[in-house]
PDB file of C-alpha atoms in Angstrom:
ATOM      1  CA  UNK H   1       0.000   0.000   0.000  1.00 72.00           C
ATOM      2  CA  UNK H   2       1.397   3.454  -0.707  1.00 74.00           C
ATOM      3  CA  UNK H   3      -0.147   6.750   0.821  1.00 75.00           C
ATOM      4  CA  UNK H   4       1.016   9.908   2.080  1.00 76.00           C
ATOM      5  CA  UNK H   5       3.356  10.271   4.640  1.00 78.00           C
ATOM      6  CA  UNK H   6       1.240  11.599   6.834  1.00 80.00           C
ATOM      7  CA  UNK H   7      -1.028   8.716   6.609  1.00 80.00           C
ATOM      8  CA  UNK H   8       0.454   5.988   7.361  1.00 83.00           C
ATOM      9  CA  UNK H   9      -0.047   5.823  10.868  1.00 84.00           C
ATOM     10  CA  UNK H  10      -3.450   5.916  10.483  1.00 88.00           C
ATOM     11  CA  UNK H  11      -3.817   3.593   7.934  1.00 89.00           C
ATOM     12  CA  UNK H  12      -1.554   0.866   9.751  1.00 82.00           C
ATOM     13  CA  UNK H  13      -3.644   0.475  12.757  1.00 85.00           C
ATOM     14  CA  UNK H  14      -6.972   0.550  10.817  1.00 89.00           C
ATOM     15  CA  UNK H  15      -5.605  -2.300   8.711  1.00 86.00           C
ATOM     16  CA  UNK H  16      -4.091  -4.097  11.595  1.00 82.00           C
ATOM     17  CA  UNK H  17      -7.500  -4.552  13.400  1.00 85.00           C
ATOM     18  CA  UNK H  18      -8.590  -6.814  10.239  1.00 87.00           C
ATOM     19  CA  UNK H  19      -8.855 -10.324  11.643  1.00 82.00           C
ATOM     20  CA  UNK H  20      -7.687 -11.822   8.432  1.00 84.00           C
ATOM     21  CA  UNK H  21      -4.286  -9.314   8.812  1.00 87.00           C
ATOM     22  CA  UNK H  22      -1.372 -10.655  10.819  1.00 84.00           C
ATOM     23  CA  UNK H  23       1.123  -7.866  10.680  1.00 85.00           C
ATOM     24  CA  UNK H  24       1.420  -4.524   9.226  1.00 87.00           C
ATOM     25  CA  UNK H  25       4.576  -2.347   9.031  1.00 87.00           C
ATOM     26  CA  UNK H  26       5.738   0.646   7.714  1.00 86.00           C
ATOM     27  CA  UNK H  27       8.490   0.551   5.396  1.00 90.00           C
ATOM     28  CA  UNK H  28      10.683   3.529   5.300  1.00 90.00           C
ATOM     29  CA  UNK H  29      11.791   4.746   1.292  1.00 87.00           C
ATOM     30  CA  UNK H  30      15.107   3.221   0.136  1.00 87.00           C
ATOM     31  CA  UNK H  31      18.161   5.792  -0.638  1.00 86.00           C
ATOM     32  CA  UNK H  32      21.526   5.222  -2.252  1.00 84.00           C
ATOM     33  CA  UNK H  33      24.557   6.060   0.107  1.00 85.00           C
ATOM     34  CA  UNK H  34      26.000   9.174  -0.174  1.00 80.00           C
ATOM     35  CA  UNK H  35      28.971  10.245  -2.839  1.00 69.00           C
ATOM     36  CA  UNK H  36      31.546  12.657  -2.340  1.00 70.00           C
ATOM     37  CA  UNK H  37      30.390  15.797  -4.558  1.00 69.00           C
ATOM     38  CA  UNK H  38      32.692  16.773  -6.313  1.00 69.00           C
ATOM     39  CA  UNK H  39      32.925  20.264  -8.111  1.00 75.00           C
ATOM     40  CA  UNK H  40      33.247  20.987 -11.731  1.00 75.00           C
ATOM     41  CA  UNK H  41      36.870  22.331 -13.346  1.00 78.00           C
ATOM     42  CA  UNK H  42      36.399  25.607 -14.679  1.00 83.00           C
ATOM     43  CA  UNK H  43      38.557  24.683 -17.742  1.00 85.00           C
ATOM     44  CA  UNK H  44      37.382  23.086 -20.200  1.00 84.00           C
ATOM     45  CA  UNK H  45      37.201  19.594 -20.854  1.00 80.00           C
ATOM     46  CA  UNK H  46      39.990  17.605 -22.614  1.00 83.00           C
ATOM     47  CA  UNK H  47      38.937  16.541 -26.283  1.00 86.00           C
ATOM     48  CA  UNK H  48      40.438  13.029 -25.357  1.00 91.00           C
ATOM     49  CA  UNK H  49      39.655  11.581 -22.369  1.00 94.00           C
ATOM     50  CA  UNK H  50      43.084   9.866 -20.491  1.00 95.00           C
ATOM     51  CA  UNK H  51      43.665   6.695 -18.917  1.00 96.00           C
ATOM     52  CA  UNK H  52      42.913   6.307 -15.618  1.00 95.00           C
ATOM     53  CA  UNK H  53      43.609   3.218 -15.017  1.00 96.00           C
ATOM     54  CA  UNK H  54      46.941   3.719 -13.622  1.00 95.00           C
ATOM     55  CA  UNK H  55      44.910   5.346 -10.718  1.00 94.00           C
ATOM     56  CA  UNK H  56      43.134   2.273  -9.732  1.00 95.00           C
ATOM     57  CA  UNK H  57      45.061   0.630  -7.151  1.00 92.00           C
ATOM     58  CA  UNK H  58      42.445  -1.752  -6.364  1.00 93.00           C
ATOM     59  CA  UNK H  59      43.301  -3.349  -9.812  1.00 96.00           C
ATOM     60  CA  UNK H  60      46.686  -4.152  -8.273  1.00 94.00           C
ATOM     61  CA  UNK H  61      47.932  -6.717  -6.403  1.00 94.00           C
ATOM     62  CA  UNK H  62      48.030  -6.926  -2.300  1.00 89.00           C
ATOM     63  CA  UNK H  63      47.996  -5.371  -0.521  1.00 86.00           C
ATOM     64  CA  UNK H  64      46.950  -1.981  -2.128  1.00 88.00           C
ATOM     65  CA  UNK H  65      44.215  -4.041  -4.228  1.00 91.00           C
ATOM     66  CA  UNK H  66      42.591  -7.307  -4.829  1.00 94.00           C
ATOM     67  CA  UNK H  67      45.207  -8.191  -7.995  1.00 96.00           C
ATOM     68  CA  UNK H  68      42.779  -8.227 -10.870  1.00 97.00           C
ATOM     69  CA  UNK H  69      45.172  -7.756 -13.703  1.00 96.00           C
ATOM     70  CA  UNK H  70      46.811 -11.450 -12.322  1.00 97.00           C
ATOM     71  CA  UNK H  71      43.080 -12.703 -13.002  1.00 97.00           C
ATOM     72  CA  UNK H  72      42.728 -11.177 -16.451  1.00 98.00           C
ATOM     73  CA  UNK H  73      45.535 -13.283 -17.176  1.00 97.00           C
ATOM     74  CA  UNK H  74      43.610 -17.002 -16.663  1.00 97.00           C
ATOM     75  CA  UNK H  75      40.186 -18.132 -18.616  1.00 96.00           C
ATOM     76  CA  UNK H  76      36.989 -16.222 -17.147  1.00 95.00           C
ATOM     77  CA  UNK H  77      39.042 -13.737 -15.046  1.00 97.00           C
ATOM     78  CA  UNK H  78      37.628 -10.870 -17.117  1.00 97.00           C
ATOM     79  CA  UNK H  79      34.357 -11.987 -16.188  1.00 96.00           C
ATOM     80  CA  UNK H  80      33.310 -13.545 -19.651  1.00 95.00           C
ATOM     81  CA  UNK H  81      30.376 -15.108 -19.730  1.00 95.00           C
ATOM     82  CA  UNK H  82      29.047 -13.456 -16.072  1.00 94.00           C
ATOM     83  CA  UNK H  83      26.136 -11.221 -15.856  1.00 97.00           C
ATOM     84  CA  UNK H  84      25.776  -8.598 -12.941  1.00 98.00           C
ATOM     85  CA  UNK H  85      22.486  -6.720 -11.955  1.00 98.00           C
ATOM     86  CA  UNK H  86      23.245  -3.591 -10.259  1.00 98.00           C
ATOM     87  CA  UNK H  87      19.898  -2.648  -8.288  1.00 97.00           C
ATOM     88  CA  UNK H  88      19.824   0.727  -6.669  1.00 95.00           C
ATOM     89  CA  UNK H  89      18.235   4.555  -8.185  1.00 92.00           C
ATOM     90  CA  UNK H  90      20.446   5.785 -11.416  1.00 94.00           C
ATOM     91  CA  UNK H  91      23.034   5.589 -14.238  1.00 96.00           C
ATOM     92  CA  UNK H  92      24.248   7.147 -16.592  1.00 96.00           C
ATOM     93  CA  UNK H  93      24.038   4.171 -19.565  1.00 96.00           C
ATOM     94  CA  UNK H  94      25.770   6.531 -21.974  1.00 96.00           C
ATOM     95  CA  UNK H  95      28.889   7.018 -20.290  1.00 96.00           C
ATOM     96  CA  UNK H  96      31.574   6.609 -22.950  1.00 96.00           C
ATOM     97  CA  UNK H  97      33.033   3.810 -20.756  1.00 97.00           C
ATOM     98  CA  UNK H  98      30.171   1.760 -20.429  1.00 97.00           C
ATOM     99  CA  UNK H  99      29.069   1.507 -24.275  1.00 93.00           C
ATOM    100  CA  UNK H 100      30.623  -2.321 -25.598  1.00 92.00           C
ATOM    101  CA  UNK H 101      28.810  -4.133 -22.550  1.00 94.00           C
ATOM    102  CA  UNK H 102      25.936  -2.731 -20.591  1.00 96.00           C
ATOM    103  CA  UNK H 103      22.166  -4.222 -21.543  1.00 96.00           C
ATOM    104  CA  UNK H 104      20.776  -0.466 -19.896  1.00 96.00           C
ATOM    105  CA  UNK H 105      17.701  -0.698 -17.701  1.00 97.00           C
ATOM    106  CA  UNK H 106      16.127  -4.036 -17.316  1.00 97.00           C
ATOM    107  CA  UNK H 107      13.105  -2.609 -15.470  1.00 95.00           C
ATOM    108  CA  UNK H 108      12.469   0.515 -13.370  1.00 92.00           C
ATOM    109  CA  UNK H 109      12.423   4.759 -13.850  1.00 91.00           C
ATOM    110  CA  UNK H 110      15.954   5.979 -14.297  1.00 93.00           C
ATOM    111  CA  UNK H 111      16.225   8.324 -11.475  1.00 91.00           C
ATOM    112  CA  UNK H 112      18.088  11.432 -11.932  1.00 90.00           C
ATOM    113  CA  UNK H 113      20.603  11.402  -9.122  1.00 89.00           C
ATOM    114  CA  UNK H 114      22.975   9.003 -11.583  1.00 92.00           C
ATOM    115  CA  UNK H 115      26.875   9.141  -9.886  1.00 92.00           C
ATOM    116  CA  UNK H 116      26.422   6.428  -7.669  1.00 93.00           C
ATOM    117  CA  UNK H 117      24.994   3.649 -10.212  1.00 95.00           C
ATOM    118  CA  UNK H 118      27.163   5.054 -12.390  1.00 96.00           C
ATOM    119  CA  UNK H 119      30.519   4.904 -10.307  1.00 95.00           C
ATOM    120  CA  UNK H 120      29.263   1.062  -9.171  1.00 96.00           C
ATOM    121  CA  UNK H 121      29.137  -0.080 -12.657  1.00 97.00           C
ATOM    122  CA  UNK H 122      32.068   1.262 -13.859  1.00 97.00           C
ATOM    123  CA  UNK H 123      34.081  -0.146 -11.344  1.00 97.00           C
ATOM    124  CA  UNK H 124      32.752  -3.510 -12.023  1.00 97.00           C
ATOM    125  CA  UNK H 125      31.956  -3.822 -16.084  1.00 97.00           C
ATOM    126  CA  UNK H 126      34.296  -0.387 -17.066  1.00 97.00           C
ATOM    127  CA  UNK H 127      35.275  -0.484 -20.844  1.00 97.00           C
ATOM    128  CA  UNK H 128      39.069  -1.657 -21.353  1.00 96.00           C
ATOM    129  CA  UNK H 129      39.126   0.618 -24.052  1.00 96.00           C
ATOM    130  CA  UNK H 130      42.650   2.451 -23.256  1.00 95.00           C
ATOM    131  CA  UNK H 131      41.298   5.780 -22.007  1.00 96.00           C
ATOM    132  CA  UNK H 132      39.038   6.653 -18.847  1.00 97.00           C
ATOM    133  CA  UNK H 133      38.895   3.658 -16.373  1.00 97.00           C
ATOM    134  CA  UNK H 134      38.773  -0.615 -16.491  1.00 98.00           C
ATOM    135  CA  UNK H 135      36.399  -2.384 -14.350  1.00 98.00           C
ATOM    136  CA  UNK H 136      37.188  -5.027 -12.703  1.00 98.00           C
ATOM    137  CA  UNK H 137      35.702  -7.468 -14.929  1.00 98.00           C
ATOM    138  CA  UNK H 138      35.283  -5.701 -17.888  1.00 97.00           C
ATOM    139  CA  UNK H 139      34.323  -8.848 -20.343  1.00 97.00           C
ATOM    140  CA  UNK H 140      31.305  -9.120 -17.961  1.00 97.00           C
ATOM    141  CA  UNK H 141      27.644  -8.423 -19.400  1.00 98.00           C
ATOM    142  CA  UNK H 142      26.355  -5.326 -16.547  1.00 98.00           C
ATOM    143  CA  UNK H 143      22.855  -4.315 -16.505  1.00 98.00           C
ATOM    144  CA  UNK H 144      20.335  -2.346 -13.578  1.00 98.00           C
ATOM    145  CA  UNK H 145      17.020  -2.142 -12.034  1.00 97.00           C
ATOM    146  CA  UNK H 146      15.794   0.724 -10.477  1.00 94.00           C
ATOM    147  CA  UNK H 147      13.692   0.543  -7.458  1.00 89.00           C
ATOM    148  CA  UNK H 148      13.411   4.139  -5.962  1.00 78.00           C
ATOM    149  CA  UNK H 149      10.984   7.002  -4.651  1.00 73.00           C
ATOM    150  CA  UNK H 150       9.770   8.286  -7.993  1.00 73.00           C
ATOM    151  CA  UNK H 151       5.925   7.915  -8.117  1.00 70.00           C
ATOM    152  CA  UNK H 152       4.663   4.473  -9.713  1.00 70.00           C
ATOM    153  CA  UNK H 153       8.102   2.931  -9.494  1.00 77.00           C
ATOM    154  CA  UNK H 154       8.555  -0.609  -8.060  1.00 88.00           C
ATOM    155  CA  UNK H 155       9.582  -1.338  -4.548  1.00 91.00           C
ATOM    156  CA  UNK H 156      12.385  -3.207  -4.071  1.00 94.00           C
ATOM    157  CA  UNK H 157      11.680  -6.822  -3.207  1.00 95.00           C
ATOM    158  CA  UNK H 158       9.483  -6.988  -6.711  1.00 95.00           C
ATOM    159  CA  UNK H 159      12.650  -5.307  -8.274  1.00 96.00           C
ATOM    160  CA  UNK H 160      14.761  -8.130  -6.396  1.00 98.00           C
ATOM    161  CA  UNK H 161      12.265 -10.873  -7.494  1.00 98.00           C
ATOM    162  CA  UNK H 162      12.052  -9.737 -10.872  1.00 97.00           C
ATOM    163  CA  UNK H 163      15.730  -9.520 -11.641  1.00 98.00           C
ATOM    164  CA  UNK H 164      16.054 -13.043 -10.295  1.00 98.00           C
ATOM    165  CA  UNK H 165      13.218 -14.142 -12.835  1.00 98.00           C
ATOM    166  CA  UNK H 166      15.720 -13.019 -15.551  1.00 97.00           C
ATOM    167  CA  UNK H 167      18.798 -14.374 -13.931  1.00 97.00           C
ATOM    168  CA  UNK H 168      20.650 -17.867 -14.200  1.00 96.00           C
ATOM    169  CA  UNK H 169      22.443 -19.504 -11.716  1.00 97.00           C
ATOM    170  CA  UNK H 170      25.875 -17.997 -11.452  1.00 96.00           C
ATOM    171  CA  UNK H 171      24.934 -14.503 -11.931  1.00 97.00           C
ATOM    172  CA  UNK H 172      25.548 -11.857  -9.997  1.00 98.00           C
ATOM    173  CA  UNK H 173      22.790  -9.746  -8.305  1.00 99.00           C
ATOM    174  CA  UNK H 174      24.225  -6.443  -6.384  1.00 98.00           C
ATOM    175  CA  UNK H 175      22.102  -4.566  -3.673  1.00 98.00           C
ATOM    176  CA  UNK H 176      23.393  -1.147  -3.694  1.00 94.00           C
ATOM    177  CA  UNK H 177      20.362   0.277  -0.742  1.00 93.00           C
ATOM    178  CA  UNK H 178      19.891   1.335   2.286  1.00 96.00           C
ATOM    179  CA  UNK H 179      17.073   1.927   4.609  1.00 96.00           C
ATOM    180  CA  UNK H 180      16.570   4.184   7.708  1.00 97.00           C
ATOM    181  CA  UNK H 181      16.510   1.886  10.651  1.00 97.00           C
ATOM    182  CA  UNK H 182      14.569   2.144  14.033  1.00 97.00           C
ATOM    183  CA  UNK H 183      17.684   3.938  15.732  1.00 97.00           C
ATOM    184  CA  UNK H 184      16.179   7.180  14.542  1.00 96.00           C
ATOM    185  CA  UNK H 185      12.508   6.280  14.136  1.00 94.00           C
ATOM    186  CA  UNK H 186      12.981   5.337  10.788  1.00 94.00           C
ATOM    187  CA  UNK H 187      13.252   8.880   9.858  1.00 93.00           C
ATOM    188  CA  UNK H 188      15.261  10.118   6.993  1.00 93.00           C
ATOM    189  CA  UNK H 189      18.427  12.021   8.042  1.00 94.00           C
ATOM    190  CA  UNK H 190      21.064  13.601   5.978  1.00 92.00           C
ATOM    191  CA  UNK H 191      24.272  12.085   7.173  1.00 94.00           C
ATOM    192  CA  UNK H 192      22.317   8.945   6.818  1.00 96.00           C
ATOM    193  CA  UNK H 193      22.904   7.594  10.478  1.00 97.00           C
ATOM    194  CA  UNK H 194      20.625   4.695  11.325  1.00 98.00           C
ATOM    195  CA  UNK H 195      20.556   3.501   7.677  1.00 98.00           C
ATOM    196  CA  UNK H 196      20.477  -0.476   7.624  1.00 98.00           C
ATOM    197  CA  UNK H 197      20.873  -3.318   5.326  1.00 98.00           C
ATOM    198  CA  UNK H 198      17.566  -3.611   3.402  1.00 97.00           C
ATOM    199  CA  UNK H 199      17.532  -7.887   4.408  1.00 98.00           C
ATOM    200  CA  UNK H 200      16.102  -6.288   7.900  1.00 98.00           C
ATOM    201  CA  UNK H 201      12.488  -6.056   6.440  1.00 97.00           C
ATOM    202  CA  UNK H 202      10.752  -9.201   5.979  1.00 96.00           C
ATOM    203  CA  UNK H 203       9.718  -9.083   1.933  1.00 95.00           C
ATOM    204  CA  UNK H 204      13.071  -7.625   0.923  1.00 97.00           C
ATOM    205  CA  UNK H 205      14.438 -10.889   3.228  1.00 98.00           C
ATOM    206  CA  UNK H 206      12.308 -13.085   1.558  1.00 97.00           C
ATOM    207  CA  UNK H 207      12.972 -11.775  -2.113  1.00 98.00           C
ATOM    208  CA  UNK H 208      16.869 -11.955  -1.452  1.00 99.00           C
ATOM    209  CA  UNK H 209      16.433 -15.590  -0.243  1.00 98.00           C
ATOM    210  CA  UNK H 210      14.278 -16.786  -2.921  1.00 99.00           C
ATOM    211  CA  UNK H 211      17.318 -15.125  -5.375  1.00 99.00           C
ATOM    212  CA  UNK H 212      20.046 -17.238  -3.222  1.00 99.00           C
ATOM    213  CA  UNK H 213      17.492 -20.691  -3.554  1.00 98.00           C
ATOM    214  CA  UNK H 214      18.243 -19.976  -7.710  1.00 98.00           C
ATOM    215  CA  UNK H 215      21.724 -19.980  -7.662  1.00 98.00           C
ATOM    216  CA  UNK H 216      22.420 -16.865  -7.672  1.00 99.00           C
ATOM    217  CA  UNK H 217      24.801 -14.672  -5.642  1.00 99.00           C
ATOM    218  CA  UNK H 218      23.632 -11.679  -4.436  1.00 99.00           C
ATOM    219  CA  UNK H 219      25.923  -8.796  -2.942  1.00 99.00           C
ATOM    220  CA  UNK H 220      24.385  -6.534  -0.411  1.00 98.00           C
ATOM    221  CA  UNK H 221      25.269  -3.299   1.107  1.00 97.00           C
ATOM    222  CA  UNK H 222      25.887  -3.260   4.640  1.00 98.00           C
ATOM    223  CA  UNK H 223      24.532   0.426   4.925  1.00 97.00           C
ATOM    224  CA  UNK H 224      26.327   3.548   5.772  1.00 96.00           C
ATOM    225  CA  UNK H 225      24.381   4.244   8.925  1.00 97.00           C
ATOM    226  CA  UNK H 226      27.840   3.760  11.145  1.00 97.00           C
ATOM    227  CA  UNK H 227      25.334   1.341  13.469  1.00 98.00           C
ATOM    228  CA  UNK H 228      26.411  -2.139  15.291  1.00 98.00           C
ATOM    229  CA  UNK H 229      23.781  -4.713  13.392  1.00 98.00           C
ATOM    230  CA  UNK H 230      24.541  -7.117  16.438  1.00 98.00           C
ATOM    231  CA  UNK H 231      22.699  -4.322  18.976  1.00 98.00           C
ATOM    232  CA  UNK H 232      19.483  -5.891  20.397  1.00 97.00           C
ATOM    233  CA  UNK H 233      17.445  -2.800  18.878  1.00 97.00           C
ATOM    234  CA  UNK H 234      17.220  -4.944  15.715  1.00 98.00           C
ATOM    235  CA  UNK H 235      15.420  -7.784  17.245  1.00 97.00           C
ATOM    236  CA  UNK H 236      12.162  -6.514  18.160  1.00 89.00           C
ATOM    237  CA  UNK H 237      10.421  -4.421  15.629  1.00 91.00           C
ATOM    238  CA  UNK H 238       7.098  -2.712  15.213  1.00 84.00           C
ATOM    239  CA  UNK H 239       4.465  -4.707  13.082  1.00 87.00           C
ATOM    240  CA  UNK H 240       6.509  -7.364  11.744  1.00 92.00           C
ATOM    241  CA  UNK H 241       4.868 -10.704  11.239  1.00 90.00           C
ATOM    242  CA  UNK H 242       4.924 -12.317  14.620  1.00 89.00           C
ATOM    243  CA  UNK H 243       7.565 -15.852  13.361  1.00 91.00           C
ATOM    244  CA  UNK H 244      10.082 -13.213  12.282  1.00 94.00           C
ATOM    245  CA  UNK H 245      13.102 -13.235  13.528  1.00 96.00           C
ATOM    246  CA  UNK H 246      16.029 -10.600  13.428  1.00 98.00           C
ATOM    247  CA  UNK H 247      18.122 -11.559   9.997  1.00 97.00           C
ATOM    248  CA  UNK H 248      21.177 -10.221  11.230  1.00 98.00           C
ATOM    249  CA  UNK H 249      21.639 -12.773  13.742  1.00 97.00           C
ATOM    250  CA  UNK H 250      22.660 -15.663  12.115  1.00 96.00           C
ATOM    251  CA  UNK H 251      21.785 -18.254  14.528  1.00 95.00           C
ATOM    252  CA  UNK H 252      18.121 -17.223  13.989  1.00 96.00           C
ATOM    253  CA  UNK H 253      18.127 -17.140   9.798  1.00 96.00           C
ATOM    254  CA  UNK H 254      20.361 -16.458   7.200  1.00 97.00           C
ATOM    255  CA  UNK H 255      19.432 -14.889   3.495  1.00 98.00           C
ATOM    256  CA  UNK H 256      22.527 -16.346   1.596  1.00 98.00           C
ATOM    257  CA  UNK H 257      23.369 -13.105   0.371  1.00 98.00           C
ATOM    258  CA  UNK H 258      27.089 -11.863   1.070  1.00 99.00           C
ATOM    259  CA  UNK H 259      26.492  -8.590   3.370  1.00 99.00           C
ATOM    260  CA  UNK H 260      29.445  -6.280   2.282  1.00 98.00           C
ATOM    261  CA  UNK H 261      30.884  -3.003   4.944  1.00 96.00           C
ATOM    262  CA  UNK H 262      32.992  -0.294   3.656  1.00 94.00           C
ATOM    263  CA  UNK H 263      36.404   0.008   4.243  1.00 91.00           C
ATOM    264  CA  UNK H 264      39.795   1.941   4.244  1.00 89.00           C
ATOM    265  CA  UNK H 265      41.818   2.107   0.932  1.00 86.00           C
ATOM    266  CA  UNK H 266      45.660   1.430   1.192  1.00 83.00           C
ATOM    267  CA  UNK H 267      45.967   5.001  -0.090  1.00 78.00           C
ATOM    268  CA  UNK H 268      44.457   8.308   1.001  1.00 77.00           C
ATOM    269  CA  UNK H 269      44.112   9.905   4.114  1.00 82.00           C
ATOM    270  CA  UNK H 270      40.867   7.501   5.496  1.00 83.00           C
ATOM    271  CA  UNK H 271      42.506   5.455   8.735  1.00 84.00           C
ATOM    272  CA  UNK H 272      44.469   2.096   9.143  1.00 87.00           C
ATOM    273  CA  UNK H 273      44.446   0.022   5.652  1.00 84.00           C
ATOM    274  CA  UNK H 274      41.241  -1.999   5.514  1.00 83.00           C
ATOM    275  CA  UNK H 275      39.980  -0.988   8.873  1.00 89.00           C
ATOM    276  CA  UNK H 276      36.323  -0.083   8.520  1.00 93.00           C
ATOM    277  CA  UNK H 277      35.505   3.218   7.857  1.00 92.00           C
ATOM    278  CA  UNK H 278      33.445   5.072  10.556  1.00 93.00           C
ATOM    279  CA  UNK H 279      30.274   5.166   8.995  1.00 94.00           C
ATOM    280  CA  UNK H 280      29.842   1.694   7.744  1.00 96.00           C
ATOM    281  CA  UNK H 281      27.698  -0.547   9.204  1.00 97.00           C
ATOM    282  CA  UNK H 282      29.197  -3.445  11.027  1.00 98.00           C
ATOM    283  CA  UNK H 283      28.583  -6.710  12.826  1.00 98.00           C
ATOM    284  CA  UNK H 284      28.933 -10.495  12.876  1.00 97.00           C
ATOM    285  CA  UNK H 285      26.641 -10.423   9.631  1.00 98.00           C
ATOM    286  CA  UNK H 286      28.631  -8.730   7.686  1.00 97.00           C
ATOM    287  CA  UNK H 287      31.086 -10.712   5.783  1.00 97.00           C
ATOM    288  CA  UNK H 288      33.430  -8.299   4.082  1.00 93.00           C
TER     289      UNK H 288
END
């Protein structure tokens, strides 16, 4: 059901006193993480875009990267033959280094705040072309679908269940959302503090399980909320059905997917290499 903000209260404990209802909850809007702005030069831009790829540590070997030019070297280590689904707001599908490989919006409004999706997929599915950046596994087929707030738009565990419908075992399914959490009412905030791993609400659980039971491996954000998923806050929500259980404990249920932090680069001014960076989510759940 979607109404007006102002609404929902209302509406959840008319519903709720429905004797065929068992729970009814109130699902705050997804959001991507925050991006560094940056601001535009105020020279003009170079007719030839230059390689970047010399900038890329994480392309390089340990410890300042995960050493994917040794796995270009060996069958499949450019990522032929794998398919990724980036779910989250926007892209930008005509960036010069996404044109030889990206299928473009599966399903979903394009929303106009673009950097993030865009960044994501570059790093993964970036042209190797010989000018801007290389993704990671840049022989690998990338595609999206968009669940956000823009009206008519589909939530996000029919965006999850319908980008499984198109998947095969094997492929990749990447969860790029957060949600505000019950640390701060489940209001939205700015500096995104209380934002959680979307697995917390039961149909998103459910959709990312179901993906997991196909063979598929899905890759979910952590959140940026800087919150401790093991804190007892997370096991007793408002409305949920009443078998639920808290996902993020591990002894009570497990979705499959592979719950994935943020942490510090070898480079950069950001804190001990590979510690976790202070507003990442963290906890026994997450696995990277």
């Amino acid at each position: 059901m979607v109404a007006p903000e102002e609404d929902l209260k209302s509406l959840q404990a008319f519903v709720q006193e429905h004797e065929a209802v068992q729970a009814v909850f109130i699902k705050p809007p997804s959001t991507v993480p925050n991006i560094n702005q940056m601001t535009a030069s105020p020279s003009a831009p170079a007719t030839q875009t230059a390689n970047f790829q010399p900038k890329q540590g994480y392309l390089s070997p340990a410890p300042e990267g995960i050493d994917a030019m040794s796995a270009w070297q060996h069958p499949g280590g450019r990522g032929d033959g794998v398919n990724i689904i980036d779910l989250e707001w926007g892209w930008l599908f005509t960036h010069e280094d996404l044109i030889h490989n990206c299928r473009g919006l599966l399903r979903g409004t394009n929303h106009p705040q673009k950097d993030h999706g865009t960044a994501v997929l570059g790093e993964m599915g970036g042209n190797d072309n010989g000018f801007g950046i290389t993704g990671i596994c840049p022989a690998a087929t990338i595609a999206a679908v968009s669940f956000n707030n823009v009206p008519n738009n589909i939530p996000s565990a029919k965006a999850i269940a319908y980008a499984t419908s198109i998947a095969q075992p094997g492929d990749i399914l990447l969860l790029e959302i957060h949600r505000p959490g019950p640390r701060f009412d489940f209001q939205e905030r700015d500096d995104q503090k209380g934002y959680i791993a979307i697995e917390w609400w039961p149909d998103d659980f459910l959709a990312i399980r179901a993906a997991v039971a196909q063979g598929l491996i899905v890759v979910e954000a952590a959140g940026n909320g800087a919150e401790n998923l093991d804190d007892p806050l997370y096991d007793t929500p408002d409305g949920f059905p009443q078998d639920w259980t808290n996902p993020f404990n591990r002894a009570n249920r497990d979705s499959g997917a592979i719950i994935v932090g943020a942490g510090a680069p070898p480079s950069g001014n950001f804190g001990p290499d590979r510690s976790r960076l202070d507003f990442s989510n963290f906890g026994r759940c997450v696995d990277a």
